[in-house]
Amino acid sequence: MDKQARRIDDRYATDEKYTTLRGIHREAERRLSEVDWNYLWCGTGDEVTLRDNTAAFDRHRFVAPLFAGISNPDTATRVLGFDLSFPAFIAPFGGGEAVFHPQGHLAIGRAAEAAGIQQMVPVAAAHSLEEVAAASSVASVFQMTFVGDEGLVMAMMERAKEAGYRYICVTYSPIRQWRERMMEDRFAIRDDNGPSNFGPGKSDPAALAEQLDFTQARWNWQQAARVISRAPLPCIIKGVNSARDAKAALDAGAAGLYVSNYGGRTIDREPAALDMLPEVREAVGSDMPIIFDSGIRRGSDIATAIALGADAVALGRLIALGLAADGEYGVRRTLELLKREFWTTLGHLGCSSVDELNSDVLWHSK
């Protein structure tokens, strides 16, 4: 009998370049300079919230029932009218993703399309919203900041609609973030072509200047609600991290909520987003779509977030790691590994579909 015939278990045998997310992480760190790695991996202040976001997942434990495993669970779901191969979106991270690979969100969109999920695109992407929309069929949500002149905000939303986006992801512009690793590195994003979405033939640069210079009063909920009521596309509100803000977002006309503390990159010592997810879900009921990010590291984390009330997650740092490690292929492989681990987790928990994931799969200490 030859060696191949004697092989009993070859489930881990593969010709893929990256066999785990750990390998992608290592390759990304190897390829990036220390300065660029700090940009990717940092939080604000002492990075307490950054650490808490991942620690929150580690505090949860699954209850895997005996004799209830599912051999081939269905990972597909439908969120915000989108059919997803597993409950995930690309998070709208930007501000210089071309640092990790020159193709940036163009490559990310192609990888997301291959994986069967949708892409959220930030106003601060390295390529214009039109260029990203043309790169794939899944650039469906455009993230922009509600700041400055309302007319300029409305004009950019109209531009996103014209390019084929189906939702606006609304973010708030706080005062400048205190990211000490980037401060020590004297980090600056440079692009010889200038900002991708502002300038002649694009959007008024005054909107970008206000995001950076803070010369005007920040918007309040009343102003946000007024613009949402006139918006050409339905709006998802990002940065919800309390029941209070969840209710305010509902009152403002949100079509969906995005629970996030921005990965611990805005203000330190906020609660972990995962810890706040159940109270947000309770505050808005079962029908409001909720997307979640902050702290996700693997497919089992996606299952935990869904069990605690999210309809889908948004993937940011993990996608940036894949992009830095190996461009479009690195992102595609990251999504494959996440989906496969999520599939494995569903099976062990006795869930035949995403809809069966709820708090019953989590262990609750007495």
PDB file of C-alpha atoms in Angstrom, residues 151-289:
ATOM      1  CA  GLY A 151     -25.668  71.159   0.991  1.00  0.00           C
ATOM      2  CA  LEU A 152     -22.238  69.608   0.458  1.00  0.00           C
ATOM      3  CA  VAL A 153     -23.316  66.502   2.365  1.00  0.00           C
ATOM      4  CA  MET A 154     -26.444  66.172   0.235  1.00  0.00           C
ATOM      5  CA  ALA A 155     -24.431  66.650  -2.965  1.00  0.00           C
ATOM      6  CA  MET A 156     -22.051  63.834  -2.073  1.00  0.00           C
ATOM      7  CA  MET A 157     -24.943  61.513  -1.245  1.00  0.00           C
ATOM      8  CA  GLU A 158     -26.457  62.279  -4.653  1.00  0.00           C
ATOM      9  CA  ARG A 159     -23.114  61.444  -6.209  1.00  0.00           C
ATOM     10  CA  ALA A 160     -23.057  58.078  -4.394  1.00  0.00           C
ATOM     11  CA  LYS A 161     -26.566  57.296  -5.625  1.00  0.00           C
ATOM     12  CA  GLU A 162     -25.558  58.147  -9.185  1.00  0.00           C
ATOM     13  CA  ALA A 163     -22.612  55.745  -8.891  1.00  0.00           C
ATOM     14  CA  GLY A 164     -24.925  52.893  -7.893  1.00  0.00           C
ATOM     15  CA  TYR A 165     -24.608  52.726  -4.121  1.00  0.00           C
ATOM     16  CA  ARG A 166     -27.744  51.604  -2.298  1.00  0.00           C
ATOM     17  CA  TYR A 167     -27.139  52.906   1.233  1.00  0.00           C
ATOM     18  CA  ILE A 168     -25.313  55.706   2.986  1.00  0.00           C
ATOM     19  CA  CYS A 169     -23.390  54.769   6.130  1.00  0.00           C
ATOM     20  CA  VAL A 170     -23.533  57.876   8.307  1.00  0.00           C
ATOM     21  CA  THR A 171     -20.642  58.651  10.640  1.00  0.00           C
ATOM     22  CA  TYR A 172     -20.063  61.462  13.082  1.00  0.00           C
ATOM     23  CA  SER A 173     -16.973  63.669  13.125  1.00  0.00           C
ATOM     24  CA  PRO A 174     -15.629  64.054  16.654  1.00  0.00           C
ATOM     25  CA  ILE A 175     -12.576  66.046  17.613  1.00  0.00           C
ATOM     26  CA  ARG A 176      -9.189  64.717  16.629  1.00  0.00           C
ATOM     27  CA  GLN A 177      -8.263  61.202  17.799  1.00  0.00           C
ATOM     28  CA  TRP A 178      -5.393  60.798  20.284  1.00  0.00           C
ATOM     29  CA  ARG A 179      -3.420  57.984  18.615  1.00  0.00           C
ATOM     30  CA  GLU A 180      -0.071  58.008  20.380  1.00  0.00           C
ATOM     31  CA  ARG A 181       1.656  55.385  18.252  1.00  0.00           C
ATOM     32  CA  MET A 182       0.947  57.487  15.166  1.00  0.00           C
ATOM     33  CA  MET A 183       1.948  60.664  17.012  1.00  0.00           C
ATOM     34  CA  GLU A 184       5.285  59.165  18.006  1.00  0.00           C
ATOM     35  CA  ASP A 185       5.827  57.980  14.434  1.00  0.00           C
ATOM     36  CA  ARG A 186       4.847  61.413  13.070  1.00  0.00           C
ATOM     37  CA  PHE A 187       2.634  59.480  10.670  1.00  0.00           C
ATOM     38  CA  ALA A 188       1.220  61.286   7.629  1.00  0.00           C
ATOM     39  CA  ILE A 189      -0.785  59.923   4.720  1.00  0.00           C
ATOM     40  CA  ARG A 190       0.621  61.136   1.410  1.00  0.00           C
ATOM     41  CA  ASP A 191      -0.950  60.823  -2.036  1.00  0.00           C
ATOM     42  CA  ASP A 192       0.490  62.626  -5.021  1.00  0.00           C
ATOM     43  CA  ASN A 193      -2.967  62.627  -6.620  1.00  0.00           C
ATOM     44  CA  GLY A 194      -4.615  64.332  -3.652  1.00  0.00           C
ATOM     45  CA  PRO A 195      -7.799  63.172  -1.893  1.00  0.00           C
ATOM     46  CA  SER A 196      -9.680  60.739  -4.110  1.00  0.00           C
ATOM     47  CA  ASN A 197     -13.184  62.104  -3.604  1.00  0.00           C
ATOM     48  CA  PHE A 198     -12.564  65.853  -3.491  1.00  0.00           C
ATOM     49  CA  GLY A 199     -11.440  68.418  -6.031  1.00  0.00           C
ATOM     50  CA  PRO A 200     -12.285  69.445  -9.606  1.00  0.00           C
ATOM     51  CA  GLY A 201     -15.085  67.324 -11.043  1.00  0.00           C
ATOM     52  CA  LYS A 202     -15.648  65.632  -7.702  1.00  0.00           C
ATOM     53  CA  SER A 203     -16.882  67.012  -4.371  1.00  0.00           C
ATOM     54  CA  ASP A 204     -16.173  70.405  -2.852  1.00  0.00           C
ATOM     55  CA  PRO A 205     -12.882  70.280  -0.896  1.00  0.00           C
ATOM     56  CA  ALA A 206     -14.505  72.472   1.780  1.00  0.00           C
ATOM     57  CA  ALA A 207     -16.225  69.352   3.098  1.00  0.00           C
ATOM     58  CA  LEU A 208     -12.877  67.598   3.542  1.00  0.00           C
ATOM     59  CA  ALA A 209     -11.308  70.677   5.129  1.00  0.00           C
ATOM     60  CA  GLU A 210     -14.063  70.820   7.738  1.00  0.00           C
ATOM     61  CA  GLN A 211     -13.540  67.170   8.646  1.00  0.00           C
ATOM     62  CA  LEU A 212      -9.923  67.981   9.452  1.00  0.00           C
ATOM     63  CA  ASP A 213     -10.051  71.553  10.764  1.00  0.00           C
ATOM     64  CA  PHE A 214     -13.161  71.591  13.010  1.00  0.00           C
ATOM     65  CA  THR A 215     -14.046  75.243  12.438  1.00  0.00           C
ATOM     66  CA  GLN A 216     -17.816  74.691  12.731  1.00  0.00           C
ATOM     67  CA  ALA A 217     -20.051  73.253  15.412  1.00  0.00           C
ATOM     68  CA  ARG A 218     -20.547  69.497  15.195  1.00  0.00           C
ATOM     69  CA  TRP A 219     -23.953  68.276  14.040  1.00  0.00           C
ATOM     70  CA  ASN A 220     -26.584  67.285  16.600  1.00  0.00           C
ATOM     71  CA  TRP A 221     -29.289  64.640  16.274  1.00  0.00           C
ATOM     72  CA  GLN A 222     -31.870  67.147  15.019  1.00  0.00           C
ATOM     73  CA  GLN A 223     -29.628  68.210  12.147  1.00  0.00           C
ATOM     74  CA  ALA A 224     -28.772  64.598  11.307  1.00  0.00           C
ATOM     75  CA  ALA A 225     -32.466  63.676  11.282  1.00  0.00           C
ATOM     76  CA  ARG A 226     -33.282  66.583   8.967  1.00  0.00           C
ATOM     77  CA  VAL A 227     -30.677  65.497   6.422  1.00  0.00           C
ATOM     78  CA  ILE A 228     -31.594  61.807   6.699  1.00  0.00           C
ATOM     79  CA  SER A 229     -35.215  62.698   5.909  1.00  0.00           C
ATOM     80  CA  ARG A 230     -34.041  64.367   2.673  1.00  0.00           C
ATOM     81  CA  ALA A 231     -31.324  61.864   1.770  1.00  0.00           C
ATOM     82  CA  PRO A 232     -31.541  60.214  -1.668  1.00  0.00           C
ATOM     83  CA  LEU A 233     -30.620  56.836  -0.148  1.00  0.00           C
ATOM     84  CA  PRO A 234     -31.564  55.081   3.126  1.00  0.00           C
ATOM     85  CA  CYS A 235     -29.056  55.725   5.910  1.00  0.00           C
ATOM     86  CA  ILE A 236     -27.320  53.330   8.278  1.00  0.00           C
ATOM     87  CA  ILE A 237     -25.947  55.085  11.362  1.00  0.00           C
ATOM     88  CA  LYS A 238     -22.509  53.938  12.500  1.00  0.00           C
ATOM     89  CA  GLY A 239     -20.957  54.375  15.930  1.00  0.00           C
ATOM     90  CA  VAL A 240     -23.990  53.325  17.968  1.00  0.00           C
ATOM     91  CA  ASN A 241     -22.658  51.969  21.270  1.00  0.00           C
ATOM     92  CA  SER A 242     -25.487  52.472  23.768  1.00  0.00           C
ATOM     93  CA  ALA A 243     -29.231  52.021  24.071  1.00  0.00           C
ATOM     94  CA  ARG A 244     -29.572  55.806  24.249  1.00  0.00           C
ATOM     95  CA  ASP A 245     -27.904  56.362  20.881  1.00  0.00           C
ATOM     96  CA  ALA A 246     -29.753  53.390  19.389  1.00  0.00           C
ATOM     97  CA  LYS A 247     -33.091  55.001  20.225  1.00  0.00           C
ATOM     98  CA  ALA A 248     -31.903  58.382  18.949  1.00  0.00           C
ATOM     99  CA  ALA A 249     -30.793  56.788  15.673  1.00  0.00           C
ATOM    100  CA  LEU A 250     -34.179  55.132  15.348  1.00  0.00           C
ATOM    101  CA  ASP A 251     -35.921  58.466  15.914  1.00  0.00           C
ATOM    102  CA  ALA A 252     -33.619  60.098  13.343  1.00  0.00           C
ATOM    103  CA  GLY A 253     -34.847  57.730  10.641  1.00  0.00           C
ATOM    104  CA  ALA A 254     -32.047  55.172  10.464  1.00  0.00           C
ATOM    105  CA  ALA A 255     -32.675  52.232   8.135  1.00  0.00           C
ATOM    106  CA  GLY A 256     -30.108  50.214  10.060  1.00  0.00           C
ATOM    107  CA  LEU A 257     -27.739  50.505  13.001  1.00  0.00           C
ATOM    108  CA  TYR A 258     -24.006  49.886  13.001  1.00  0.00           C
ATOM    109  CA  VAL A 259     -22.781  49.019  16.497  1.00  0.00           C
ATOM    110  CA  SER A 260     -19.135  50.024  16.751  1.00  0.00           C
ATOM    111  CA  ASN A 261     -16.610  51.956  18.777  1.00  0.00           C
ATOM    112  CA  TYR A 262     -14.471  52.250  15.631  1.00  0.00           C
ATOM    113  CA  GLY A 263     -12.123  49.525  16.782  1.00  0.00           C
ATOM    114  CA  GLY A 264     -10.953  51.611  19.734  1.00  0.00           C
ATOM    115  CA  ARG A 265      -9.548  54.245  17.365  1.00  0.00           C
ATOM    116  CA  THR A 266     -11.733  57.227  18.330  1.00  0.00           C
ATOM    117  CA  ILE A 267     -11.727  57.669  22.122  1.00  0.00           C
ATOM    118  CA  ASP A 268     -10.207  55.380  24.715  1.00  0.00           C
ATOM    119  CA  ARG A 269     -12.026  53.763  27.636  1.00  0.00           C
ATOM    120  CA  GLU A 270     -15.339  53.341  25.876  1.00  0.00           C
ATOM    121  CA  PRO A 271     -17.062  50.026  26.653  1.00  0.00           C
ATOM    122  CA  ALA A 272     -16.264  47.121  24.380  1.00  0.00           C
ATOM    123  CA  ALA A 273     -18.724  47.168  21.489  1.00  0.00           C
ATOM    124  CA  LEU A 274     -19.636  43.516  22.054  1.00  0.00           C
ATOM    125  CA  ASP A 275     -20.647  44.270  25.644  1.00  0.00           C
ATOM    126  CA  MET A 276     -23.055  46.945  24.400  1.00  0.00           C
ATOM    127  CA  LEU A 277     -24.566  44.896  21.578  1.00  0.00           C
ATOM    128  CA  PRO A 278     -27.270  43.112  23.643  1.00  0.00           C
ATOM    129  CA  GLU A 279     -28.615  46.354  25.105  1.00  0.00           C
ATOM    130  CA  VAL A 280     -28.741  47.951  21.663  1.00  0.00           C
ATOM    131  CA  ARG A 281     -30.690  44.981  20.316  1.00  0.00           C
ATOM    132  CA  GLU A 282     -33.091  45.123  23.256  1.00  0.00           C
ATOM    133  CA  ALA A 283     -33.604  48.855  22.769  1.00  0.00           C
ATOM    134  CA  VAL A 284     -34.613  48.625  19.086  1.00  0.00           C
ATOM    135  CA  GLY A 285     -36.371  45.273  18.906  1.00  0.00           C
ATOM    136  CA  SER A 286     -35.892  42.352  16.570  1.00  0.00           C
ATOM    137  CA  ASP A 287     -36.740  43.979  13.229  1.00  0.00           C
ATOM    138  CA  MET A 288     -34.072  46.691  13.008  1.00  0.00           C
ATOM    139  CA  PRO A 289     -31.009  45.479  11.050  1.00  0.00           C
TER     140      PRO A 289
END
